[in-house]
mmCIF file with all atom_site columns, C-alpha atoms in Angstrom:
data_model
loop_
_atom_site.group_PDB
_atom_site.id
_atom_site.type_symbol
_atom_site.label_atom_id
_atom_site.label_alt_id
_atom_site.label_comp_id
_atom_site.label_asym_id
_atom_site.label_entity_id
_atom_site.label_seq_id
_atom_site.pdbx_PDB_ins_code
_atom_site.Cartn_x
_atom_site.Cartn_y
_atom_site.Cartn_z
_atom_site.occupancy
_atom_site.B_iso_or_equiv
_atom_site.pdbx_formal_charge
_atom_site.auth_seq_id
_atom_site.auth_comp_id
_atom_site.auth_asym_id
_atom_site.auth_atom_id
_atom_site.pdbx_PDB_model_num
ATOM 1   C CA . MET A 1 1   ? -22.557 25.761  0.321   1.00 0.00 ? 1   MET A CA 1
ATOM 2   C CA . ARG A 1 2   ? -25.280 23.414  -0.829  1.00 0.00 ? 2   ARG A CA 1
ATOM 3   C CA . ILE A 1 3   ? -25.820 19.652  -0.540  1.00 0.00 ? 3   ILE A CA 1
ATOM 4   C CA . ILE A 1 4   ? -26.527 18.594  -4.110  1.00 0.00 ? 4   ILE A CA 1
ATOM 5   C CA . SER A 1 5   ? -28.020 15.127  -3.689  1.00 0.00 ? 5   SER A CA 1
ATOM 6   C CA . GLY A 1 6   ? -29.295 12.496  -1.289  1.00 0.00 ? 6   GLY A CA 1
ATOM 7   C CA . LYS A 1 7   ? -31.393 12.833  1.845   1.00 0.00 ? 7   LYS A CA 1
ATOM 8   C CA . TYR A 1 8   ? -30.627 16.539  2.281   1.00 0.00 ? 8   TYR A CA 1
ATOM 9   C CA . LYS A 1 9   ? -30.632 17.502  -1.415  1.00 0.00 ? 9   LYS A CA 1
ATOM 10  C CA . GLY A 1 10  ? -30.863 21.281  -1.780  1.00 0.00 ? 10  GLY A CA 1
ATOM 11  C CA . ARG A 1 11  ? -30.013 21.987  1.878   1.00 0.00 ? 11  ARG A CA 1
ATOM 12  C CA . ARG A 1 12  ? -27.934 25.156  2.208   1.00 0.00 ? 12  ARG A CA 1
ATOM 13  C CA . LEU A 1 13  ? -25.322 25.454  4.941   1.00 0.00 ? 13  LEU A CA 1
ATOM 14  C CA . THR A 1 14  ? -23.535 28.630  5.981   1.00 0.00 ? 14  THR A CA 1
ATOM 15  C CA . ALA A 1 15  ? -20.117 28.298  7.594   1.00 0.00 ? 15  ALA A CA 1
ATOM 16  C CA . PRO A 1 16  ? -18.557 31.110  9.654   1.00 0.00 ? 16  PRO A CA 1
ATOM 17  C CA . LYS A 1 17  ? -16.688 33.515  7.370   1.00 0.00 ? 17  LYS A CA 1
ATOM 18  C CA . LYS A 1 18  ? -13.578 33.490  9.544   1.00 0.00 ? 18  LYS A CA 1
ATOM 19  C CA . LEU A 1 19  ? -12.723 29.843  8.783   1.00 0.00 ? 19  LEU A CA 1
ATOM 20  C CA . PRO A 1 20  ? -9.452  29.449  6.818   1.00 0.00 ? 20  PRO A CA 1
ATOM 21  C CA . VAL A 1 21  ? -10.995 27.464  3.951   1.00 0.00 ? 21  VAL A CA 1
ATOM 22  C CA . ARG A 1 22  ? -11.413 27.338  0.184   1.00 0.00 ? 22  ARG A CA 1
ATOM 23  C CA . PRO A 1 23  ? -14.584 25.275  -0.318  1.00 0.00 ? 23  PRO A CA 1
ATOM 24  C CA . THR A 1 24  ? -14.934 23.092  -3.403  1.00 0.00 ? 24  THR A CA 1
ATOM 25  C CA . THR A 1 25  ? -17.375 24.800  -5.786  1.00 0.00 ? 25  THR A CA 1
ATOM 26  C CA . ASP A 1 26  ? -20.818 23.291  -6.344  1.00 0.00 ? 26  ASP A CA 1
ATOM 27  C CA . MET A 1 27  ? -19.974 22.707  -10.014 1.00 0.00 ? 27  MET A CA 1
ATOM 28  C CA . ALA A 1 28  ? -16.755 20.834  -9.246  1.00 0.00 ? 28  ALA A CA 1
ATOM 29  C CA . LYS A 1 29  ? -18.420 18.900  -6.409  1.00 0.00 ? 29  LYS A CA 1
ATOM 30  C CA . GLU A 1 30  ? -21.315 17.827  -8.628  1.00 0.00 ? 30  GLU A CA 1
ATOM 31  C CA . SER A 1 31  ? -18.885 16.659  -11.326 1.00 0.00 ? 31  SER A CA 1
ATOM 32  C CA . LEU A 1 32  ? -16.844 14.734  -8.745  1.00 0.00 ? 32  LEU A CA 1
ATOM 33  C CA . PHE A 1 33  ? -19.867 12.880  -7.408  1.00 0.00 ? 33  PHE A CA 1
ATOM 34  C CA . ASN A 1 34  ? -21.095 12.087  -10.920 1.00 0.00 ? 34  ASN A CA 1
ATOM 35  C CA . ILE A 1 35  ? -17.799 10.231  -11.399 1.00 0.00 ? 35  ILE A CA 1
ATOM 36  C CA . LEU A 1 36  ? -18.034 8.480   -8.023  1.00 0.00 ? 36  LEU A CA 1
ATOM 37  C CA . ASN A 1 37  ? -21.614 7.403   -8.807  1.00 0.00 ? 37  ASN A CA 1
ATOM 38  C CA . ASN A 1 38  ? -20.219 5.238   -11.596 1.00 0.00 ? 38  ASN A CA 1
ATOM 39  C CA . HIS A 1 39  ? -17.803 3.471   -9.242  1.00 0.00 ? 39  HIS A CA 1
ATOM 40  C CA . PHE A 1 40  ? -19.584 3.093   -5.908  1.00 0.00 ? 40  PHE A CA 1
ATOM 41  C CA . ASN A 1 41  ? -22.867 2.532   -4.140  1.00 0.00 ? 41  ASN A CA 1
ATOM 42  C CA . PHE A 1 42  ? -22.610 5.076   -1.314  1.00 0.00 ? 42  PHE A CA 1
ATOM 43  C CA . PRO A 1 43  ? -24.575 3.479   1.564   1.00 0.00 ? 43  PRO A CA 1
ATOM 44  C CA . GLY A 1 44  ? -22.145 1.988   4.083   1.00 0.00 ? 44  GLY A CA 1
ATOM 45  C CA . LEU A 1 45  ? -18.966 3.336   2.487   1.00 0.00 ? 45  LEU A CA 1
ATOM 46  C CA . LYS A 1 46  ? -16.245 4.222   4.981   1.00 0.00 ? 46  LYS A CA 1
ATOM 47  C CA . ILE A 1 47  ? -14.913 7.714   4.167   1.00 0.00 ? 47  ILE A CA 1
ATOM 48  C CA . LEU A 1 48  ? -11.805 9.656   5.213   1.00 0.00 ? 48  LEU A CA 1
ATOM 49  C CA . ASP A 1 49  ? -11.907 13.411  4.526   1.00 0.00 ? 49  ASP A CA 1
ATOM 50  C CA . LEU A 1 50  ? -8.470  15.036  4.854   1.00 0.00 ? 50  LEU A CA 1
ATOM 51  C CA . PHE A 1 51  ? -8.102  18.824  5.211   1.00 0.00 ? 51  PHE A CA 1
ATOM 52  C CA . ALA A 1 52  ? -11.866 18.690  5.732   1.00 0.00 ? 52  ALA A CA 1
ATOM 53  C CA . GLY A 1 53  ? -12.379 22.450  6.115   1.00 0.00 ? 53  GLY A CA 1
ATOM 54  C CA . THR A 1 54  ? -16.119 23.170  6.419   1.00 0.00 ? 54  THR A CA 1
ATOM 55  C CA . GLY A 1 55  ? -16.970 19.488  5.877   1.00 0.00 ? 55  GLY A CA 1
ATOM 56  C CA . ASN A 1 56  ? -18.498 20.301  2.479   1.00 0.00 ? 56  ASN A CA 1
ATOM 57  C CA . ILE A 1 57  ? -17.483 16.992  0.868   1.00 0.00 ? 57  ILE A CA 1
ATOM 58  C CA . SER A 1 58  ? -18.318 14.920  3.956   1.00 0.00 ? 58  SER A CA 1
ATOM 59  C CA . TYR A 1 59  ? -21.881 16.240  4.097   1.00 0.00 ? 59  TYR A CA 1
ATOM 60  C CA . GLU A 1 60  ? -22.343 15.218  0.466   1.00 0.00 ? 60  GLU A CA 1
ATOM 61  C CA . PHE A 1 61  ? -21.154 11.683  1.205   1.00 0.00 ? 61  PHE A CA 1
ATOM 62  C CA . ALA A 1 62  ? -23.319 11.502  4.343   1.00 0.00 ? 62  ALA A CA 1
ATOM 63  C CA . SER A 1 63  ? -26.422 12.763  2.565   1.00 0.00 ? 63  SER A CA 1
ATOM 64  C CA . ARG A 1 64  ? -26.000 9.884   0.101   1.00 0.00 ? 64  ARG A CA 1
ATOM 65  C CA . GLY A 1 65  ? -25.791 7.298   2.891   1.00 0.00 ? 65  GLY A CA 1
ATOM 66  C CA . ALA A 1 66  ? -22.040 6.845   3.338   1.00 0.00 ? 66  ALA A CA 1
ATOM 67  C CA . GLU A 1 67  ? -20.979 6.098   6.921   1.00 0.00 ? 67  GLU A CA 1
ATOM 68  C CA . PRO A 1 68  ? -18.940 6.228   9.023   1.00 0.00 ? 68  PRO A CA 1
ATOM 69  C CA . ILE A 1 69  ? -17.050 9.352   7.948   1.00 0.00 ? 69  ILE A CA 1
ATOM 70  C CA . THR A 1 70  ? -13.853 10.640  9.565   1.00 0.00 ? 70  THR A CA 1
ATOM 71  C CA . CYS A 1 71  ? -12.876 14.298  9.116   1.00 0.00 ? 71  CYS A CA 1
ATOM 72  C CA . ILE A 1 72  ? -9.339  15.521  9.775   1.00 0.00 ? 72  ILE A CA 1
ATOM 73  C CA . ASP A 1 73  ? -8.415  19.194  10.025  1.00 0.00 ? 73  ASP A CA 1
ATOM 74  C CA . ALA A 1 74  ? -5.878  21.175  12.016  1.00 0.00 ? 74  ALA A CA 1
ATOM 75  C CA . ASP A 1 75  ? -8.161  24.168  12.566  1.00 0.00 ? 75  ASP A CA 1
ATOM 76  C CA . PHE A 1 76  ? -10.228 24.203  15.763  1.00 0.00 ? 76  PHE A CA 1
ATOM 77  C CA . GLY A 1 77  ? -12.958 26.351  14.189  1.00 0.00 ? 77  GLY A CA 1
ATOM 78  C CA . CYS A 1 78  ? -13.409 23.946  11.274  1.00 0.00 ? 78  CYS A CA 1
ATOM 79  C CA . ILE A 1 79  ? -13.639 20.942  13.582  1.00 0.00 ? 79  ILE A CA 1
ATOM 80  C CA . ASN A 1 80  ? -16.231 22.667  15.775  1.00 0.00 ? 80  ASN A CA 1
ATOM 81  C CA . TYR A 1 81  ? -18.342 23.647  12.765  1.00 0.00 ? 81  TYR A CA 1
ATOM 82  C CA . ILE A 1 82  ? -18.308 20.079  11.374  1.00 0.00 ? 82  ILE A CA 1
ATOM 83  C CA . LYS A 1 83  ? -19.263 18.673  14.799  1.00 0.00 ? 83  LYS A CA 1
ATOM 84  C CA . LYS A 1 84  ? -22.163 21.127  15.080  1.00 0.00 ? 84  LYS A CA 1
ATOM 85  C CA . THR A 1 85  ? -23.447 20.451  11.552  1.00 0.00 ? 85  THR A CA 1
ATOM 86  C CA . ALA A 1 86  ? -23.116 16.665  11.869  1.00 0.00 ? 86  ALA A CA 1
ATOM 87  C CA . LYS A 1 87  ? -25.149 16.758  15.069  1.00 0.00 ? 87  LYS A CA 1
ATOM 88  C CA . GLU A 1 88  ? -27.856 18.933  13.487  1.00 0.00 ? 88  GLU A CA 1
ATOM 89  C CA . LEU A 1 89  ? -28.213 16.624  10.471  1.00 0.00 ? 89  LEU A CA 1
ATOM 90  C CA . ASN A 1 90  ? -27.671 13.388  12.421  1.00 0.00 ? 90  ASN A CA 1
ATOM 91  C CA . PHE A 1 91  ? -24.663 12.384  10.299  1.00 0.00 ? 91  PHE A CA 1
ATOM 92  C CA . ASP A 1 92  ? -22.238 9.672   11.441  1.00 0.00 ? 92  ASP A CA 1
ATOM 93  C CA . ILE A 1 93  ? -19.170 11.925  11.269  1.00 0.00 ? 93  ILE A CA 1
ATOM 94  C CA . THR A 1 94  ? -16.183 11.725  13.612  1.00 0.00 ? 94  THR A CA 1
ATOM 95  C CA . THR A 1 95  ? -13.886 14.745  13.780  1.00 0.00 ? 95  THR A CA 1
ATOM 96  C CA . ILE A 1 96  ? -10.196 14.692  14.660  1.00 0.00 ? 96  ILE A CA 1
ATOM 97  C CA . LYS A 1 97  ? -8.212  17.892  15.139  1.00 0.00 ? 97  LYS A CA 1
ATOM 98  C CA . SER A 1 98  ? -4.773  17.026  13.821  1.00 0.00 ? 98  SER A CA 1
ATOM 99  C CA . ASP A 1 99  ? -2.094  17.869  11.333  1.00 0.00 ? 99  ASP A CA 1
ATOM 100 C CA . VAL A 1 100 ? -2.970  15.629  8.379   1.00 0.00 ? 100 VAL A CA 1
ATOM 101 C CA . PHE A 1 101 ? 0.567   14.352  7.858   1.00 0.00 ? 101 PHE A CA 1
ATOM 102 C CA . LYS A 1 102 ? 0.908   13.349  11.516  1.00 0.00 ? 102 LYS A CA 1
ATOM 103 C CA . PHE A 1 103 ? -2.488  11.637  11.356  1.00 0.00 ? 103 PHE A CA 1
ATOM 104 C CA . LEU A 1 104 ? -1.505  9.640   8.256   1.00 0.00 ? 104 LEU A CA 1
ATOM 105 C CA . GLU A 1 105 ? 1.746   8.513   9.859   1.00 0.00 ? 105 GLU A CA 1
ATOM 106 C CA . ARG A 1 106 ? -0.086  6.927   12.789  1.00 0.00 ? 106 ARG A CA 1
ATOM 107 C CA . CYS A 1 107 ? -3.377  5.883   11.151  1.00 0.00 ? 107 CYS A CA 1
ATOM 108 C CA . ASN A 1 108 ? -4.030  2.114   11.304  1.00 0.00 ? 108 ASN A CA 1
ATOM 109 C CA . THR A 1 109 ? -7.538  2.092   9.792   1.00 0.00 ? 109 THR A CA 1
ATOM 110 C CA . SER A 1 110 ? -8.495  1.624   6.142   1.00 0.00 ? 110 SER A CA 1
ATOM 111 C CA . PHE A 1 111 ? -11.229 3.381   4.163   1.00 0.00 ? 111 PHE A CA 1
ATOM 112 C CA . ASP A 1 112 ? -13.217 2.827   0.958   1.00 0.00 ? 112 ASP A CA 1
ATOM 113 C CA . ILE A 1 113 ? -12.719 6.402   -0.218  1.00 0.00 ? 113 ILE A CA 1
ATOM 114 C CA . VAL A 1 114 ? -10.105 8.927   0.874   1.00 0.00 ? 114 VAL A CA 1
ATOM 115 C CA . PHE A 1 115 ? -10.649 12.524  -0.208  1.00 0.00 ? 115 PHE A CA 1
ATOM 116 C CA . ALA A 1 116 ? -7.876  15.087  0.298   1.00 0.00 ? 116 ALA A CA 1
ATOM 117 C CA . ASP A 1 117 ? -8.241  18.805  -0.368  1.00 0.00 ? 117 ASP A CA 1
ATOM 118 C CA . PRO A 1 118 ? -4.968  20.350  0.828   1.00 0.00 ? 118 PRO A CA 1
ATOM 119 C CA . PRO A 1 119 ? -4.288  24.083  0.608   1.00 0.00 ? 119 PRO A CA 1
ATOM 120 C CA . TYR A 1 120 ? -3.207  24.762  -2.968  1.00 0.00 ? 120 TYR A CA 1
ATOM 121 C CA . HIS A 1 121 ? -0.043  26.484  -1.725  1.00 0.00 ? 121 HIS A CA 1
ATOM 122 C CA . LEU A 1 122 ? 1.449   23.246  -0.376  1.00 0.00 ? 122 LEU A CA 1
ATOM 123 C CA . SER A 1 123 ? 4.607   22.168  -2.192  1.00 0.00 ? 123 SER A CA 1
ATOM 124 C CA . GLN A 1 124 ? 4.693   19.532  -4.906  1.00 0.00 ? 124 GLN A CA 1
ATOM 125 C CA . GLU A 1 125 ? 6.621   17.314  -2.478  1.00 0.00 ? 125 GLU A CA 1
ATOM 126 C CA . GLN A 1 126 ? 3.917   17.653  0.187   1.00 0.00 ? 126 GLN A CA 1
ATOM 127 C CA . PHE A 1 127 ? 1.174   16.710  -2.280  1.00 0.00 ? 127 PHE A CA 1
ATOM 128 C CA . GLU A 1 128 ? 3.183   13.666  -3.351  1.00 0.00 ? 128 GLU A CA 1
ATOM 129 C CA . ASN A 1 129 ? 3.782   12.724  0.289   1.00 0.00 ? 129 ASN A CA 1
ATOM 130 C CA . ILE A 1 130 ? 0.022   12.591  0.940   1.00 0.00 ? 130 ILE A CA 1
ATOM 131 C CA . VAL A 1 131 ? -0.408  9.998   -1.817  1.00 0.00 ? 131 VAL A CA 1
ATOM 132 C CA . THR A 1 132 ? 2.669   8.038   -0.755  1.00 0.00 ? 132 THR A CA 1
ATOM 133 C CA . LEU A 1 133 ? 1.643   7.837   2.904   1.00 0.00 ? 133 LEU A CA 1
ATOM 134 C CA . ILE A 1 134 ? -1.888  6.684   2.097   1.00 0.00 ? 134 ILE A CA 1
ATOM 135 C CA . PHE A 1 135 ? -0.665  3.759   0.013   1.00 0.00 ? 135 PHE A CA 1
ATOM 136 C CA . GLU A 1 136 ? 2.341   2.881   2.176   1.00 0.00 ? 136 GLU A CA 1
ATOM 137 C CA . ARG A 1 137 ? 0.248   2.890   5.349   1.00 0.00 ? 137 ARG A CA 1
ATOM 138 C CA . GLU A 1 138 ? -2.518  0.844   3.637   1.00 0.00 ? 138 GLU A CA 1
ATOM 139 C CA . ILE A 1 139 ? -5.092  3.480   4.544   1.00 0.00 ? 139 ILE A CA 1
ATOM 140 C CA . LEU A 1 140 ? -6.999  2.815   1.319   1.00 0.00 ? 140 LEU A CA 1
ATOM 141 C CA . ASP A 1 141 ? -8.919  -0.451  0.887   1.00 0.00 ? 141 ASP A CA 1
ATOM 142 C CA . GLU A 1 142 ? -7.818  -2.607  -2.048  1.00 0.00 ? 142 GLU A CA 1
ATOM 143 C CA . GLU A 1 143 ? -10.915 -1.742  -4.078  1.00 0.00 ? 143 GLU A CA 1
ATOM 144 C CA . GLY A 1 144 ? -11.034 1.845   -2.843  1.00 0.00 ? 144 GLY A CA 1
ATOM 145 C CA . MET A 1 145 ? -10.241 5.192   -4.400  1.00 0.00 ? 145 MET A CA 1
ATOM 146 C CA . LEU A 1 146 ? -8.144  8.187   -3.351  1.00 0.00 ? 146 LEU A CA 1
ATOM 147 C CA . ILE A 1 147 ? -9.098  11.588  -4.731  1.00 0.00 ? 147 ILE A CA 1
ATOM 148 C CA . VAL A 1 148 ? -6.777  14.579  -4.353  1.00 0.00 ? 148 VAL A CA 1
ATOM 149 C CA . GLU A 1 149 ? -8.046  18.057  -5.193  1.00 0.00 ? 149 GLU A CA 1
ATOM 150 C CA . HIS A 1 150 ? -5.361  20.484  -6.352  1.00 0.00 ? 150 HIS A CA 1
ATOM 151 C CA . SER A 1 151 ? -4.605  23.358  -8.697  1.00 0.00 ? 151 SER A CA 1
ATOM 152 C CA . LYS A 1 152 ? -3.606  22.790  -12.312 1.00 0.00 ? 152 LYS A CA 1
ATOM 153 C CA . ASP A 1 153 ? -0.029  23.763  -11.385 1.00 0.00 ? 153 ASP A CA 1
ATOM 154 C CA . THR A 1 154 ? 0.413   20.637  -9.240  1.00 0.00 ? 154 THR A CA 1
ATOM 155 C CA . LYS A 1 155 ? 1.209   17.474  -11.231 1.00 0.00 ? 155 LYS A CA 1
ATOM 156 C CA . LEU A 1 156 ? 0.492   14.033  -9.772  1.00 0.00 ? 156 LEU A CA 1
ATOM 157 C CA . GLU A 1 157 ? 0.035   11.819  -12.817 1.00 0.00 ? 157 GLU A CA 1
ATOM 158 C CA . HIS A 1 158 ? 3.581   10.442  -12.551 1.00 0.00 ? 158 HIS A CA 1
ATOM 159 C CA . LEU A 1 159 ? 2.875   8.840   -9.160  1.00 0.00 ? 159 LEU A CA 1
ATOM 160 C CA . GLU A 1 160 ? 2.318   5.124   -8.694  1.00 0.00 ? 160 GLU A CA 1
ATOM 161 C CA . ASN A 1 161 ? -1.366  4.064   -8.651  1.00 0.00 ? 161 ASN A CA 1
ATOM 162 C CA . PHE A 1 162 ? -2.459  7.188   -10.549 1.00 0.00 ? 162 PHE A CA 1
ATOM 163 C CA . SER A 1 163 ? -5.616  6.352   -12.491 1.00 0.00 ? 163 SER A CA 1
ATOM 164 C CA . PHE A 1 164 ? -6.977  9.509   -14.162 1.00 0.00 ? 164 PHE A CA 1
ATOM 165 C CA . ALA A 1 165 ? -7.588  13.235  -13.624 1.00 0.00 ? 165 ALA A CA 1
ATOM 166 C CA . LYS A 1 166 ? -10.451 15.624  -14.332 1.00 0.00 ? 166 LYS A CA 1
ATOM 167 C CA . ASN A 1 167 ? -10.184 19.410  -14.637 1.00 0.00 ? 167 ASN A CA 1
ATOM 168 C CA . TYR A 1 168 ? -12.912 21.901  -13.708 1.00 0.00 ? 168 TYR A CA 1
ATOM 169 C CA . GLY A 1 169 ? -11.796 25.497  -14.188 1.00 0.00 ? 169 GLY A CA 1
ATOM 170 C CA . GLY A 1 170 ? -8.792  26.010  -11.938 1.00 0.00 ? 170 GLY A CA 1
ATOM 171 C CA . THR A 1 171 ? -9.508  22.818  -9.991  1.00 0.00 ? 171 THR A CA 1
ATOM 172 C CA . THR A 1 172 ? -8.123  19.363  -10.763 1.00 0.00 ? 172 THR A CA 1
ATOM 173 C CA . PHE A 1 173 ? -9.202  16.072  -9.191  1.00 0.00 ? 173 PHE A CA 1
ATOM 174 C CA . SER A 1 174 ? -6.559  13.330  -9.413  1.00 0.00 ? 174 SER A CA 1
ATOM 175 C CA . PHE A 1 175 ? -7.843  9.786   -8.847  1.00 0.00 ? 175 PHE A CA 1
ATOM 176 C CA . PHE A 1 176 ? -5.729  6.920   -7.537  1.00 0.00 ? 176 PHE A CA 1
ATOM 177 C CA . GLU A 1 177 ? -6.572  3.219   -7.377  1.00 0.00 ? 177 GLU A CA 1
ATOM 178 C CA . PHE A 1 178 ? -4.629  0.035   -6.718  1.00 0.00 ? 178 PHE A CA 1
ATOM 179 C CA . GLU A 1 179 ? -3.263  -1.542  -9.881  1.00 0.00 ? 179 GLU A CA 1
ATOM 180 C CA . PHE A 1 180 ? -4.079  -5.232  -10.094 1.00 0.00 ? 180 PHE A CA 1
ATOM 181 C CA . GLU A 1 181 ? -2.163  -7.607  -12.316 1.00 0.00 ? 181 GLU A CA 1
ATOM 182 C CA . GLU A 1 182 ? -3.393  -11.109 -13.074 1.00 0.00 ? 182 GLU A CA 1
ATOM 183 C CA . ASP A 1 183 ? -1.565  -13.625 -10.945 1.00 0.00 ? 183 ASP A CA 1
ATOM 184 C CA . ASP A 1 184 ? 1.380   -15.195 -12.824 1.00 0.00 ? 184 ASP A CA 1
ATOM 185 C CA . GLU A 1 185 ? 0.402   -18.675 -11.670 1.00 0.00 ? 185 GLU A CA 1
ATOM 186 C CA . GLU A 1 186 ? -3.151  -18.220 -12.936 1.00 0.00 ? 186 GLU A CA 1
ATOM 187 C CA . ILE A 1 187 ? -1.838  -17.063 -16.305 1.00 0.00 ? 187 ILE A CA 1
ATOM 188 C CA . GLU A 1 188 ? 0.393   -20.130 -16.491 1.00 0.00 ? 188 GLU A CA 1
ATOM 189 C CA . ASP A 1 189 ? -2.510  -22.459 -15.581 1.00 0.00 ? 189 ASP A CA 1
ATOM 190 C CA . ASN A 1 190 ? -4.688  -20.937 -18.269 1.00 0.00 ? 190 ASN A CA 1
ATOM 191 C CA . PHE A 1 191 ? -1.896  -21.366 -20.798 1.00 0.00 ? 191 PHE A CA 1
ATOM 192 C CA . ASN A 1 192 ? -1.324  -25.037 -19.826 1.00 0.00 ? 192 ASN A CA 1
ATOM 193 C CA . ASN A 1 193 ? -5.054  -25.803 -20.015 1.00 0.00 ? 193 ASN A CA 1
ATOM 194 C CA . SER A 1 194 ? -5.272  -24.380 -23.515 1.00 0.00 ? 194 SER A CA 1
ATOM 195 C CA . GLU A 1 195 ? -2.236  -26.415 -24.556 1.00 0.00 ? 195 GLU A CA 1
ATOM 196 C CA . GLU A 1 196 ? -3.844  -29.644 -23.297 1.00 0.00 ? 196 GLU A CA 1
ATOM 197 C CA . GLU A 1 197 ? -7.017  -28.946 -25.270 1.00 0.00 ? 197 GLU A CA 1
#
């Protein structure tokens, strides 16, 4: 895998072959970060990386100045590799070995960006539960963004707070944001002011 931008642009990292992962391709990753560039300034962003795998996405955020970053994965080998790489590159990455669903149920911290890359074989219900838990548990900041990577066979656009989706080959990124409606009282005040004029 390769870091495509930031402090370590062009840096190649080689994860152990035995890790049970399906890394996001460089093409899909570059497209994802082109989208995020239009929404965020990375330095200081608080990131949560779920099903972190090799840490591919976290390194990209860290190289661009985002910190702190929290990586969650149930595999001991993945967690060890992320720890080792973060130390080598001096990235502010905290690793937690945990089942993602159990972590979400007890998490009491919020983040600017939550990225989730579950195994594609998870059920539709499990994918939906990830989104539901993140919003119900207020894990995403009000102006933040949740991105879920999934196959084209998984459909998430019907869920509350769905914003848009982008497809890259067999990979889809679904983006979720809080929906803000103008306060009813403010609307009424604006209406009354225009009436008085």
